[in-house]
Coordinates of N, CA and C in Angstrom, one line a residue:
M858 N 12.6 12.2 2.9 CA 11.9 11.3 3.6 C 11.9 9.5 4.7
N859 N 11.9 9.2 5.5 CA 12.4 8.0 5.8 C 12.2 7.1 5.6
A860 N 12.5 5.5 5.3 CA 12.6 4.9 4.7 C 11.2 4.2 5.3
L861 N 11.4 3.9 6.6 CA 10.7 3.4 7.6 C 9.3 3.6 6.9
A862 N 9.1 4.6 7.4 CA 7.7 5.7 7.1 C 7.1 5.3 6.0
C863 N 8.0 5.1 4.6 CA 7.7 4.9 3.5 C 7.1 3.4 3.5
F864 N 8.0 2.2 4.0 CA 7.0 1.4 4.1 C 6.2 0.7 5.2
A865 N 5.9 2.1 5.9 CA 4.7 1.4 6.5 C 3.7 2.1 5.7
A866 N 4.0 3.0 5.0 CA 2.1 3.5 4.1 C 2.5 2.7 3.7
A867 N 2.7 2.3 2.4 CA 3.5 0.8 1.8 C 2.3 0.0 3.0
A868 N 2.7 -0.6 3.6 CA 2.1 -1.6 4.8 C 0.3 -1.7 4.8
G869 N 0.2 0.2 5.8 CA -0.8 0.2 5.2 C -1.7 -0.1 4.6
S870 N -1.2 0.7 3.5 CA -2.1 0.3 1.9 C -1.9 -0.8 1.5
G871 N -1.6 -1.8 2.5 CA -2.0 -3.3 1.5 C -3.0 -3.9 2.6
V872 N -3.4 -3.1 3.7 CA -4.3 -3.9 4.5 C -5.3 -3.2 4.6
L873 N -5.1 -2.1 4.0 CA -6.9 -0.9 3.7 C -6.9 -2.0 1.9
L874 N -6.8 -2.2 1.1 CA -6.6 -3.4 0.6 C -7.4 -4.2 0.4
H875 N -7.1 -4.9 1.6 CA -7.1 -5.7 1.7 C -8.5 -6.3 2.3
F876 N -9.6 -4.7 3.1 CA -10.5 -5.1 3.2 C -11.6 -4.5 2.3
A877 N -10.8 -4.0 1.1 CA -11.5 -3.8 0.0 C -11.9 -4.4 -0.6
L878 N -11.4 -6.3 -0.3 CA -12.2 -7.5 -1.3 C -13.2 -8.1 -0.5
P879 N -14.0 -9.1 -1.8 CA -14.7 -9.2 -0.8 C -14.5 -10.3 0.5
P880 N -15.1 -10.7 1.3 CA -16.5 -10.5 1.8 C -17.0 -9.5 1.9
R881 N -15.5 -8.7 2.3 CA -16.2 -7.1 2.9 C -16.9 -6.6 1.9
S882 N -16.5 -6.5 0.8 CA -16.6 -5.6 -0.5 C -17.1 -4.2 -0.4
M883 N -16.0 -3.6 0.1 CA -16.0 -2.1 0.4 C -14.8 -1.4 -0.7
A884 N -15.5 -1.2 -1.6 CA -15.3 -1.4 -3.0 C -14.5 0.1 -3.4
Y885 N -15.2 1.3 -2.4 CA -14.5 2.9 -2.1 C -13.4 2.5 -1.3
L886 N -12.7 1.9 -0.6 CA -11.6 2.0 0.4 C -10.3 1.3 -0.9
I887 N -11.1 1.0 -2.2 CA -9.6 0.9 -3.1 C -8.5 2.1 -3.3
W888 N -10.0 3.2 -3.5 CA -9.5 4.7 -4.0 C -8.3 5.1 -2.6
I889 N -8.9 4.9 -1.7 CA -8.2 5.4 0.2 C -7.2 4.5 0.1
A890 N -7.2 3.7 0.0 CA -6.0 2.3 0.0 C -4.5 3.0 -0.5
L891 N -4.7 3.6 -2.3 CA -3.7 4.3 -2.8 C -3.2 5.1 -2.8
V892 N -4.1 6.2 -1.8 CA -3.3 7.3 -1.6 C -1.6 7.2 -0.7
P893 N -2.2 6.5 0.9 CA -0.8 6.1 1.5 C 0.6 5.2 -0.1
L894 N 0.0 4.7 -0.7 CA 1.0 4.4 -1.5 C 1.3 5.3 -3.0
I895 N 0.6 5.6 -3.3 CA 1.3 6.4 -4.2 C 2.1 7.8 -3.3
W896 N 1.5 8.2 -2.2 CA 2.4 9.3 -1.2 C 3.9 8.8 -0.6
A897 N 3.9 7.5 -0.7 CA 5.1 6.6 0.0 C 5.9 6.5 -2.0
A898 N 5.1 5.8 -2.6 CA 6.2 5.9 -4.1 C 6.4 7.7 -4.9
E899 N 6.2 8.1 -4.4 CA 6.4 9.9 -4.9 C 7.7 9.8 -3.7
R900 N 8.0 9.5 -2.8 CA 9.3 9.9 -1.7 C 10.3 9.3 -2.0
A901 N 9.9 7.5 -2.0 CA 11.4 7.0 -2.5 C 12.5 7.4 -3.4
S902 N 13.2 7.1 -3.1 CA 14.3 8.1 -3.3 C 14.8 7.6 -4.1
S903 N 14.5 6.0 -5.1 CA 15.1 5.4 -6.7 C 13.5 4.6 -6.7
S904 N 13.7 4.2 -8.1 CA 12.8 3.6 -8.4 C 13.1 2.1 -8.1
R905 N 14.0 1.7 -7.7 CA 13.9 0.1 -7.1 C 13.7 0.5 -5.8
M906 N 13.3 1.4 -4.8 CA 13.0 1.6 -3.3 C 11.1 2.2 -4.0
A907 N 11.1 2.1 -5.0 CA 9.7 2.3 -5.3 C 8.7 1.6 -5.2
F908 N 9.6 0.4 -6.0 CA 9.1 -1.2 -6.5 C 9.1 -2.3 -5.2
Y909 N 10.0 -1.6 -4.7 CA 9.7 -2.2 -3.2 C 8.7 -1.7 -2.4
L910 N 8.3 -1.4 -2.5 CA 6.9 -0.2 -1.8 C 6.0 -1.3 -2.2
G911 N 5.5 -1.1 -4.1 CA 5.2 -1.5 -4.3 C 4.8 -3.4 -3.7
L912 N 5.6 -3.7 -4.2 CA 6.3 -5.4 -3.3 C 5.2 -5.5 -2.1
T913 N 6.1 -4.5 -1.1 CA 5.4 -4.3 0.1 C 4.0 -4.6 1.0
S914 N 3.2 -3.9 0.0 CA 2.1 -3.5 -0.3 C 1.0 -5.2 -0.7
G915 N 1.9 -5.5 -2.1 CA 1.4 -6.6 -2.6 C 1.4 -8.2 -1.7
L916 N 2.9 -7.7 -0.8 CA 2.6 -8.6 -0.6 C 1.7 -9.0 1.2
V917 N 1.9 -7.5 1.8 CA 0.6 -7.6 2.3 C -0.6 -8.1 2.6
L918 N -0.8 -7.2 1.3 CA -2.5 -8.3 0.7 C -2.7 -9.8 0.4
C919 N -1.5 -10.0 0.2 CA -1.5 -11.6 0.0 C -1.4 -12.0 0.9
A920 N -0.9 -11.9 2.4 CA -0.8 -12.2 3.6 C -1.5 -12.4 4.2
F921 N -3.1 -11.9 4.2 CA -3.5 -12.0 5.1 C -5.0 -13.0 4.4

């Protein structure tokens, strides 16, 4: 799988997780937001890339 698509999915997951937090409090989005991250981590070429995908998602979540 293309690494750029995996990192875009991880970043999208971070954005969706941001919208799930208060003050919007859309808790059901948490389960939907994890799907792209898990999809990207499954297709990672190594455990190091899977780590960086999770790191990307977390950094995008905290950046907003």
